[in-house]
Short mmCIF file of C-alpha atoms and ligand atoms in Angstrom, two decimals:
data_model
loop_
_atom_site.label_atom_id
_atom_site.label_comp_id
_atom_site.label_asym_id
_atom_site.label_seq_id
_atom_site.Cartn_x
_atom_site.Cartn_y
_atom_site.Cartn_z
CA MET A 1429 169.42 17.62 -88.91
CA THR A 1430 170.86 14.28 -90.12
CA LEU A 1431 172.02 12.04 -87.29
CA ALA A 1432 174.84 9.53 -87.39
CA PRO A 1433 174.09 5.79 -86.94
CA ARG A 1434 174.16 4.89 -83.22
CA PRO A 1435 173.70 1.13 -82.72
CA ASP A 1436 174.55 1.72 -79.03
CA LEU A 1437 171.33 3.73 -78.55
CA ALA A 1438 168.15 1.81 -77.80
CA PHE A 1439 165.34 2.94 -80.01
CA GLY A 1440 161.58 2.49 -80.24
CA VAL A 1441 158.86 3.47 -82.68
CA TYR A 1442 155.62 4.92 -81.35
CA ILE A 1443 152.53 4.97 -83.59
CA HIS A 1444 149.64 7.12 -82.45
CA PHE A 1445 146.17 5.96 -83.45
CA PRO A 1446 143.90 8.95 -82.87
CA PHE A 1447 140.44 7.38 -82.87
CA CYS A 1448 138.05 6.29 -80.12
CA LEU A 1449 134.39 5.32 -80.11
CA HIS A 1450 133.65 7.79 -77.33
CA ARG A 1451 135.59 10.25 -75.18
CA CYS A 1452 136.01 9.50 -71.47
CA PRO A 1453 135.32 12.64 -69.42
CA TYR A 1454 138.84 12.77 -67.95
CA CYS A 1455 140.74 12.23 -71.20
CA ASP A 1456 142.63 15.04 -72.90
CA PHE A 1457 144.51 12.90 -75.42
CA ASN A 1458 144.74 13.90 -79.04
CA LEU A 1459 141.91 11.87 -80.57
CA ARG A 1460 138.72 12.03 -82.58
CA VAL A 1461 135.52 10.27 -81.67
CA VAL A 1462 134.30 8.58 -84.84
CA ARG A 1463 131.81 5.99 -86.01
CA GLU A 1464 133.74 5.10 -89.13
CA ILE A 1465 137.49 4.64 -88.80
CA PRO A 1466 139.53 5.39 -91.95
CA HIS A 1467 141.57 2.20 -91.52
CA GLU A 1468 143.28 2.12 -94.89
CA ALA A 1469 143.77 5.87 -95.28
CA TYR A 1470 145.42 6.11 -91.88
CA ALA A 1471 147.68 3.12 -92.60
CA GLU A 1472 148.73 4.67 -95.91
CA ALA A 1473 149.55 7.96 -94.17
CA VAL A 1474 151.61 6.27 -91.45
CA LEU A 1475 153.50 4.19 -94.02
CA ALA A 1476 154.17 7.28 -96.12
CA GLU A 1477 155.50 9.13 -93.08
CA LEU A 1478 157.72 6.20 -92.17
CA GLU A 1479 159.12 5.99 -95.67
CA ALA A 1480 159.82 9.72 -95.80
CA ARG A 1481 161.54 10.01 -92.42
CA TRP A 1482 162.95 6.68 -91.25
CA ARG A 1483 166.52 7.37 -92.35
CA ARG A 1484 166.92 9.91 -89.58
CA PHE A 1485 167.09 6.91 -87.25
CA GLU A 1486 168.90 4.49 -89.55
CA GLY A 1487 171.22 2.03 -87.80
CA ARG A 1488 169.52 2.27 -84.40
CA ARG A 1489 168.97 -0.73 -82.14
CA LEU A 1490 165.20 -1.29 -82.36
CA VAL A 1491 163.83 -2.65 -79.07
CA SER A 1492 160.15 -1.77 -79.20
CA ILE A 1493 157.17 -0.83 -81.34
CA TYR A 1494 154.22 0.71 -79.52
CA PHE A 1495 150.70 1.42 -80.82
CA GLY A 1496 149.06 3.93 -78.47
CA GLY A 1497 146.10 6.21 -78.76
CA GLY A 1498 143.18 6.66 -78.85
CA THR A 1499 142.24 3.01 -79.10
CA PRO A 1500 144.67 1.31 -81.49
CA GLY A 1501 142.95 -2.02 -80.78
CA LEU A 1502 140.20 -0.71 -83.08
CA TRP A 1503 142.57 -0.54 -86.05
CA GLU A 1504 142.18 -3.45 -88.47
CA ALA A 1505 144.84 -6.00 -87.60
CA ALA A 1506 145.90 -6.14 -91.26
CA CYS A 1507 146.83 -2.43 -91.06
CA ILE A 1508 148.79 -3.00 -87.84
CA ALA A 1509 150.58 -5.93 -89.51
CA ARG A 1510 151.63 -3.77 -92.48
CA VAL A 1511 153.05 -1.09 -90.20
CA ILE A 1512 154.96 -3.64 -88.08
CA GLU A 1513 156.37 -5.28 -91.17
CA ALA A 1514 157.48 -1.96 -92.67
CA ILE A 1515 159.23 -0.97 -89.44
CA ARG A 1516 160.99 -4.31 -89.02
CA GLN A 1517 162.28 -4.22 -92.59
CA ARG A 1518 164.01 -0.92 -91.90
CA TRP A 1519 165.68 -1.89 -88.62
CA PRO A 1520 167.33 -5.31 -88.84
CA LEU A 1521 167.56 -7.18 -85.60
CA LEU A 1522 170.16 -5.84 -83.19
CA ALA A 1523 168.36 -6.80 -80.01
CA ASP A 1524 169.94 -6.70 -76.58
CA PRO A 1525 171.12 -10.16 -75.34
CA ALA A 1526 168.82 -9.94 -72.29
CA ASP A 1527 165.80 -9.39 -74.53
CA VAL A 1528 166.94 -12.22 -76.80
CA ALA A 1529 167.27 -14.55 -73.79
CA LEU A 1530 163.78 -13.64 -72.57
CA ALA A 1531 162.35 -14.24 -76.03
CA GLU A 1532 164.14 -17.57 -76.36
CA ALA A 1533 162.82 -18.73 -73.00
CA GLU A 1534 159.28 -17.95 -74.13
CA GLY A 1535 159.56 -18.85 -77.80
CA GLY A 1536 158.81 -15.22 -78.60
CA ASP A 1537 160.26 -12.15 -80.20
CA PRO A 1538 162.98 -9.96 -78.66
CA ILE A 1539 161.32 -6.84 -80.03
CA GLU A 1540 158.46 -5.76 -77.77
CA VAL A 1541 155.39 -4.97 -79.90
CA THR A 1542 152.55 -3.50 -77.83
CA VAL A 1543 148.99 -2.52 -78.68
CA GLU A 1544 146.68 -0.74 -76.24
CA ILE A 1545 143.23 -2.32 -76.23
CA ASN A 1546 139.89 -1.37 -74.73
CA PRO A 1547 138.02 -4.31 -73.14
CA ARG A 1548 134.81 -3.28 -74.93
CA ALA A 1549 136.25 -4.17 -78.32
CA ALA A 1550 138.65 -6.95 -77.33
CA ALA A 1551 136.96 -10.26 -78.09
CA ARG A 1552 139.00 -13.41 -78.68
CA PRO A 1553 139.11 -13.09 -82.51
CA LEU A 1554 140.75 -9.67 -82.12
CA LEU A 1555 143.39 -11.07 -79.78
CA ASP A 1556 144.16 -13.85 -82.26
CA ALA A 1557 144.33 -11.40 -85.15
CA LEU A 1558 146.74 -9.16 -83.24
CA ALA A 1559 149.01 -12.12 -82.43
CA GLN A 1560 148.91 -13.05 -86.11
CA ALA A 1561 149.86 -9.47 -87.01
CA GLY A 1562 153.08 -9.69 -84.98
CA VAL A 1563 151.93 -8.06 -81.73
CA ASN A 1564 153.34 -9.74 -78.61
CA ARG A 1565 152.22 -7.48 -75.77
CA LEU A 1566 148.80 -6.13 -74.82
CA SER A 1567 148.03 -3.19 -72.61
CA VAL A 1568 144.42 -3.45 -71.41
CA GLY A 1569 142.57 -0.34 -70.20
CA ILE A 1570 140.75 -1.80 -67.19
CA GLN A 1571 140.91 1.20 -64.77
CA SER A 1572 138.70 -0.33 -62.02
CA PHE A 1573 136.78 -3.49 -61.21
CA ASP A 1574 133.99 -1.54 -59.53
CA GLU A 1575 130.95 -0.93 -61.77
CA ALA A 1576 129.95 2.33 -60.08
CA THR A 1577 133.50 3.65 -60.40
CA LEU A 1578 133.65 2.68 -64.08
CA GLY A 1579 130.33 4.48 -64.56
CA ARG A 1580 131.59 7.64 -62.85
CA LEU A 1581 134.73 7.51 -65.03
CA GLY A 1582 132.48 7.32 -68.10
CA ARG A 1583 134.08 4.10 -69.30
CA ASP A 1584 132.24 2.21 -72.02
CA HIS A 1585 132.92 -1.30 -70.67
CA ASP A 1586 132.02 -3.13 -67.50
CA ALA A 1587 134.23 -5.02 -65.07
CA ALA A 1588 133.07 -8.43 -66.29
CA ARG A 1589 134.19 -7.61 -69.85
CA ALA A 1590 137.59 -6.49 -68.57
CA LEU A 1591 138.10 -9.73 -66.67
CA GLU A 1592 136.95 -11.71 -69.68
CA THR A 1593 139.52 -9.92 -71.85
CA MET A 1594 142.28 -10.85 -69.43
CA ARG A 1595 141.11 -14.49 -69.28
CA ASP A 1596 140.82 -14.69 -73.07
CA ALA A 1597 144.34 -13.33 -73.44
CA ARG A 1598 145.66 -15.87 -71.00
CA GLU A 1599 143.91 -18.74 -72.74
CA ALA A 1600 145.19 -17.54 -76.09
CA GLY A 1601 148.74 -17.79 -74.73
CA TRP A 1602 149.67 -14.12 -74.35
CA ARG A 1603 152.67 -13.88 -72.05
CA ARG A 1604 153.26 -10.14 -72.05
CA LEU A 1605 150.13 -8.62 -70.57
CA SER A 1606 149.71 -5.26 -68.88
CA PHE A 1607 146.63 -3.58 -67.45
CA ASP A 1608 145.85 -0.08 -66.17
CA LEU A 1609 144.31 0.99 -62.89
CA LEU A 1610 143.11 4.53 -62.23
CA PHE A 1611 142.59 5.74 -58.69
CA GLY A 1612 141.48 8.88 -56.87
CA GLY A 1613 138.61 9.68 -59.24
CA PRO A 1614 135.19 10.97 -58.14
CA GLY A 1615 133.63 8.73 -55.53
CA HIS A 1616 136.62 6.39 -55.50
CA THR A 1617 137.24 5.52 -51.86
CA THR A 1618 140.05 3.61 -50.20
CA ASP A 1619 137.58 0.75 -49.58
CA ILE A 1620 136.74 0.50 -53.28
CA PHE A 1621 140.41 0.71 -54.18
CA ALA A 1622 141.24 -2.08 -51.72
CA GLU A 1623 138.78 -4.27 -53.62
CA ASP A 1624 140.32 -3.14 -56.96
CA LEU A 1625 143.70 -4.25 -55.69
CA ARG A 1626 142.32 -7.56 -54.47
CA GLN A 1627 140.87 -8.23 -57.92
CA ALA A 1628 144.11 -7.11 -59.56
CA ALA A 1629 146.10 -9.54 -57.43
CA ALA A 1630 143.98 -12.40 -58.80
CA LEU A 1631 145.20 -11.60 -62.34
CA ASP A 1632 148.51 -13.18 -61.53
CA TRP A 1633 149.19 -14.16 -65.13
CA ALA A 1634 149.66 -10.48 -66.06
CA ASP A 1635 153.26 -9.34 -65.96
CA HIS A 1636 152.74 -5.59 -65.72
CA VAL A 1637 150.42 -3.05 -64.09
CA SER A 1638 150.26 0.72 -64.63
CA ALA A 1639 148.50 2.46 -61.73
CA TYR A 1640 147.80 6.18 -62.06
CA SER A 1641 146.08 8.71 -59.86
CA LEU A 1642 143.53 10.77 -61.76
CA ILE A 1643 144.71 14.23 -62.76
CA VAL A 1644 141.86 16.46 -63.79
CA GLU A 1645 142.89 18.50 -66.82
CA GLU A 1646 141.16 21.82 -67.45
CA ALA A 1647 140.11 21.06 -71.02
CA THR A 1648 138.18 17.90 -70.16
CA ARG A 1649 134.55 17.40 -69.12
CA PHE A 1650 135.79 16.65 -65.60
CA GLY A 1651 137.82 19.86 -65.74
CA LYS A 1652 134.71 21.88 -66.54
CA LEU A 1653 132.72 20.16 -63.80
CA LYS A 1654 135.54 20.89 -61.38
CA ALA A 1655 135.62 24.55 -62.37
CA GLY A 1656 131.87 24.72 -61.70
CA GLY A 1657 132.32 23.08 -58.30
CA LYS A 1658 130.46 19.97 -59.45
CA LEU A 1659 133.21 17.35 -59.21
CA LYS A 1660 134.34 15.89 -55.95
CA GLU A 1661 137.79 14.35 -56.28
CA ALA A 1662 139.54 12.27 -53.65
CA ASP A 1663 141.50 14.59 -51.36
CA GLU A 1664 145.29 14.62 -51.27
CA ALA A 1665 145.56 12.53 -48.11
CA GLU A 1666 143.35 9.86 -49.67
CA VAL A 1667 145.44 9.81 -52.84
CA VAL A 1668 148.64 9.39 -50.80
CA GLU A 1669 146.94 6.57 -48.89
CA MET A 1670 145.94 4.91 -52.17
CA LEU A 1671 149.49 5.21 -53.45
CA LYS A 1672 150.74 3.37 -50.39
CA MET A 1673 148.00 0.74 -50.72
CA CYS A 1674 148.96 0.29 -54.33
CA GLU A 1675 152.61 -0.36 -53.61
CA ALA A 1676 151.77 -2.75 -50.79
CA GLY A 1677 148.94 -4.58 -52.61
CA LEU A 1678 150.67 -5.00 -55.95
CA GLY A 1679 153.96 -5.78 -54.20
CA GLU A 1680 152.37 -8.60 -52.22
CA ALA A 1681 150.98 -10.00 -55.45
CA GLY A 1682 154.50 -10.16 -56.93
CA TRP A 1683 154.68 -7.01 -59.04
CA ARG A 1684 157.61 -4.79 -58.24
CA ARG A 1685 157.41 -1.02 -58.48
CA TYR A 1686 160.07 0.10 -60.96
CA GLU A 1687 158.66 3.52 -61.83
CA ILE A 1688 156.32 5.86 -60.00
CA SER A 1689 153.22 4.46 -61.71
CA SER A 1690 154.55 1.17 -63.10
CA TYR A 1691 154.84 -2.30 -61.58
CA SER A 1692 156.16 -5.46 -63.20
CA ARG A 1693 157.36 -8.97 -62.59
CA PRO A 1694 161.15 -8.89 -62.43
CA GLY A 1695 162.59 -8.61 -65.94
CA ARG A 1696 159.20 -7.69 -67.46
CA GLU A 1697 159.52 -3.92 -67.28
CA ALA A 1698 157.83 -2.25 -70.23
CA ARG A 1699 160.62 -1.72 -72.73
CA HIS A 1700 158.93 1.05 -74.64
CA ASN A 1701 157.83 3.19 -71.69
CA SER A 1702 161.26 2.70 -70.18
CA LEU A 1703 162.96 4.25 -73.20
CA TYR A 1704 161.40 7.60 -72.24
CA TRP A 1705 162.84 7.36 -68.72
CA VAL A 1706 166.38 6.26 -69.59
CA GLY A 1707 167.02 8.69 -72.44
CA GLY A 1708 166.48 6.33 -75.37
CA GLU A 1709 165.28 7.56 -78.73
CA THR A 1710 161.74 7.22 -80.05
CA MET A 1711 160.45 7.91 -83.51
CA GLY A 1712 156.84 9.14 -83.46
CA LEU A 1713 154.48 8.33 -86.32
CA GLY A 1714 150.92 9.55 -86.66
CA VAL A 1715 148.76 12.39 -85.41
CA GLY A 1716 150.27 14.17 -82.41
CA ALA A 1717 152.95 11.49 -81.93
CA HIS A 1718 155.94 12.64 -79.91
CA GLU A 1719 159.47 11.91 -81.05
CA LEU A 1720 162.83 12.38 -79.39
CA ALA A 1721 166.12 12.18 -81.27
CA ILE A 1722 169.53 12.50 -79.66
CA ALA A 1723 171.86 14.89 -81.49
CA PRO A 1724 175.59 15.40 -80.83
CA ASP A 1725 176.83 17.43 -77.82
CA GLY A 1726 173.98 16.41 -75.52
CA VAL A 1727 171.33 18.21 -77.55
CA ALA A 1728 167.93 16.52 -78.07
CA LEU A 1729 165.41 17.21 -80.81
CA ARG A 1730 161.74 16.91 -79.97
CA ARG A 1731 159.09 16.67 -82.65
CA GLU A 1732 155.33 16.38 -82.49
CA GLY A 1733 153.09 15.12 -85.28
CA ALA A 1734 150.18 17.07 -86.77
CA LEU A 1735 147.58 18.35 -84.36
CA ARG A 1736 144.62 17.46 -86.56
CA THR A 1737 143.81 14.15 -88.24
CA ARG A 1738 142.52 15.90 -91.34
CA ASP A 1739 145.86 17.66 -91.84
CA TYR A 1740 147.81 14.47 -91.20
CA LEU A 1741 145.85 12.44 -93.73
CA ARG A 1742 146.45 15.16 -96.32
CA ASP A 1743 150.16 15.59 -95.60
CA PRO A 1744 151.64 13.17 -93.05
CA VAL A 1745 155.10 14.76 -93.07
CA GLY A 1746 154.57 18.49 -93.68
CA SER A 1747 151.72 18.84 -91.19
CA ALA A 1748 153.96 18.20 -88.13
CA ARG A 1749 154.55 20.97 -85.65
CA ALA A 1750 157.93 22.70 -85.66
CA GLU A 1751 160.80 20.69 -84.20
CA GLU A 1752 162.03 21.86 -80.83
CA ARG A 1753 165.71 21.87 -79.94
CA ILE A 1754 166.41 20.95 -76.31
CA GLU A 1755 169.78 22.38 -75.35
CA ALA A 1756 172.15 20.18 -73.36
CA PRO A 1757 171.53 21.68 -69.86
CA LEU A 1758 167.77 21.17 -70.07
CA HIS A 1759 168.15 17.77 -71.73
CA LEU A 1760 170.50 16.70 -68.93
CA ALA A 1761 168.02 17.92 -66.28
CA GLU A 1762 165.28 15.90 -67.98
CA ARG A 1763 167.51 12.83 -67.87
CA LEU A 1764 168.00 13.35 -64.14
CA TYR A 1765 164.40 13.75 -63.10
CA LEU A 1766 163.09 11.09 -65.47
CA GLY A 1767 165.78 8.62 -64.35
CA LEU A 1768 164.92 9.38 -60.73
CA ARG A 1769 161.33 8.27 -61.35
CA THR A 1770 162.65 4.73 -61.82
CA ARG A 1771 164.70 1.97 -60.27
CA TYR A 1772 166.99 2.26 -63.30
CA GLY A 1773 168.15 5.49 -61.72
CA VAL A 1774 170.91 7.66 -63.16
CA SER A 1775 174.52 6.72 -63.85
CA VAL A 1776 176.95 9.62 -63.73
CA GLU A 1777 179.34 7.55 -65.84
CA GLN A 1778 176.77 7.32 -68.62
CA LEU A 1779 176.09 11.05 -68.42
CA ARG A 1780 179.81 11.70 -68.82
CA GLY A 1781 179.83 9.78 -72.09
CA GLN A 1782 176.89 11.73 -73.47
CA PHE A 1783 177.21 15.23 -72.00
CA GLY A 1784 180.92 15.55 -71.23
CA ALA A 1785 182.97 15.65 -68.03
CA ALA A 1786 182.00 19.13 -66.81
CA ALA A 1787 178.24 18.58 -67.21
CA ALA A 1788 178.49 15.14 -65.55
CA GLN A 1789 180.35 16.73 -62.64
CA GLY A 1790 177.55 19.29 -62.21
CA ALA A 1791 174.98 16.48 -62.34
CA ALA A 1792 176.91 14.51 -59.72
CA GLN A 1793 176.73 17.53 -57.37
CA LYS A 1794 172.96 17.82 -57.86
CA LEU A 1795 172.53 14.10 -57.25
CA ALA A 1796 174.61 14.30 -54.08
CA ALA A 1797 172.39 17.19 -52.89
CA LEU A 1798 169.30 15.08 -53.55
CA GLU A 1799 170.93 12.28 -51.59
CA ASP A 1800 171.46 14.68 -48.66
CA GLN A 1801 167.78 15.64 -48.80
CA GLY A 1802 166.69 12.00 -48.69
CA TYR A 1803 165.33 11.92 -52.25
CA ALA A 1804 168.01 9.66 -53.76
CA GLU A 1805 170.48 6.99 -52.74
CA ARG A 1806 173.34 5.11 -54.37
CA SER A 1807 172.93 1.56 -55.62
CA ASN A 1808 175.23 -0.95 -57.23
CA ALA A 1809 172.57 -3.64 -57.46
CA GLN A 1810 172.65 -5.45 -60.80
CA GLU A 1811 169.09 -6.18 -61.83
CA GLY A 1812 169.98 -8.46 -64.73
CA GLY A 1813 167.86 -6.83 -67.45
CA PRO A 1814 168.90 -5.34 -70.78
CA ALA A 1815 171.95 -3.10 -70.72
CA TYR A 1816 170.10 -0.17 -72.25
CA LEU A 1817 167.94 0.00 -69.10
CA TRP A 1818 170.26 -1.08 -66.28
CA ALA A 1819 173.57 0.75 -66.30
CA GLU A 1820 176.54 -1.07 -64.82
CA GLY A 1821 178.29 0.28 -61.74
CA GLU A 1822 176.99 2.89 -59.35
CA ARG A 1823 173.63 4.53 -60.00
CA PHE A 1824 171.61 7.09 -58.09
CA VAL A 1825 168.11 5.69 -57.52
CA PRO A 1826 165.09 7.30 -55.86
CA THR A 1827 164.22 6.62 -52.24
CA ALA A 1828 160.56 6.10 -51.25
CA ARG A 1829 160.50 9.83 -50.43
CA GLY A 1830 161.99 10.64 -53.84
CA MET A 1831 159.22 8.65 -55.55
CA LEU A 1832 156.54 10.39 -53.47
CA PHE A 1833 157.89 13.88 -54.13
CA ALA A 1834 158.97 13.46 -57.74
CA ASP A 1835 157.77 16.96 -58.63
CA ASP A 1836 160.03 18.46 -55.97
CA VAL A 1837 162.94 16.43 -57.37
CA ALA A 1838 162.21 17.85 -60.82
CA MET A 1839 162.27 21.40 -59.44
CA GLU A 1840 165.63 20.72 -57.77
CA VAL A 1841 167.34 19.58 -60.97
CA LEU A 1842 165.86 21.94 -63.55
CA PRO A 1843 168.15 24.76 -64.64
CA ASP A 1844 167.08 28.17 -63.28
CA GLU A 1845 166.02 29.53 -66.67
CA ALA A 1846 163.74 26.53 -67.49
S1 SF4 B 76 139.33 5.07 -74.29
FE1 SF4 B 76 141.32 5.88 -73.58
S2 SF4 B 76 142.05 7.22 -75.22
FE2 SF4 B 76 139.83 6.84 -75.61
S3 SF4 B 76 138.82 8.56 -74.61
FE3 SF4 B 76 138.88 6.92 -73.08
S4 SF4 B 76 140.78 7.30 -71.93
FE4 SF4 B 76 140.89 8.51 -73.81
#
C-alpha cells in the first residue's frame, strides 16, 4: 500500500544488526553468533533495501535513527556512516523545534542517532569512529556492576570494562549516553541490586537508564535450565521490591521514570524508543527488523524483515515476512496500553484526529474506567519536550499502580476478539 506524505507524523528508522560474538543465555533476539562479520555485504544489503522501499515513508519528519541488534557496535564505523548518510539524504531535515533547541544548546544534531554497544568491544577508538560516522547517542549494555552477577548472566565483559566505557565516552564528549541494567536474574539479590544502583548513581554524566527485570524465555539456555528445574530466579516479591528500589534509587540520582523500564534526565527521553509508545512510524531495515506504518482510517501495517541472515543477504526485500494489517480497533487498543506505559500518556483529542469521533469516544470511556480502577489519572502538565511526544491539553497518564500492573491495563483495553 502506498502511503501519503505525512510531515506531521514523527518517524524513525531502525536498523537491525544481527551479529554477536557470543549468545548470552537469556537472549532470544534474532542474531547469529559469528567470528567473521560480513561488514560490507550486510551494508550493501541494508542500502539496497533502503533504496527499494524508502518511498513508502517519503515526506515523513525524521527524528531518529537507531542501530540495534545483536551488537551493532561491532559493525565497521564506515558501514554505519554510509547507512546514516543514505537515510539522511532521503529525509531532509524537518526536526521538531524542541529537538532543534536541544541540539543548538549542545552544538549537536536534532536527529537522534543511536548505536547499541557492548563494553567488551567499546574502546576509545571505536567511540571516536562512531562520532565521526554521525552517531550522537550510545546505549551501553552494562546490565550489572557485580562480577558474580555478570558471570551468572553469561556476559562477556566485566564491570571494570563497563565503567571504563562510560568514562571514555564522557571524556570523548558524548552527551547522549544511556546504559542498561538487568535485575531479578539468578542469584541477583536486593543487596546486590542496591550496590548496582549505587554504582549507577555515580554515572551522573549519563542522561538515560533502561532498567529491565529478567524475563526467562522458553527458547533460551535459561529457559531450558528453568524447564529442568535448574535455574533459580528471583521470586515475584523480590522483583517488585527491586522495581521500587530502582525508581527510588535512580530518582534520587536525578533520572526520572518516564516509561515502565526507562529513566532519563528531563528532556532527554529516548526519542526512538518513544516513537513506539506514542504511535509514531518506524521503518525497519535488516534481518528481523520490525516496521510500523500508519495507513488511513486508523489502520496500521506491521512488517518484519527476513528471519534468516542468509536469506536477507540474498534478497533483502523479498525475504521479508508477510505484512500484517492491524485493523483500527486493535491499533487503537495498542495506542492506549502503550501510551499508558509512559508519562506521555494518551490524549483523546489526538485519537479523535486519527481514529475518528466514535472510536475516540469509546477510548475515552475505557480510559475513564481505568481512572476509576486507579490505573490512570488525568494530567495537563506541560513537560516542554517535542510536540510529537507531549500532546497539548489533557492526557490520561498512568498512576504508580498503572505502571506496576501494566499487563492488567493491557487486558482491560484490548478488544474482546484480540
Ligand atoms: S550481547 Fe546483547 S544481543 Fe548479543 S547475545 Fe547478549 S544480550 Fe543478546
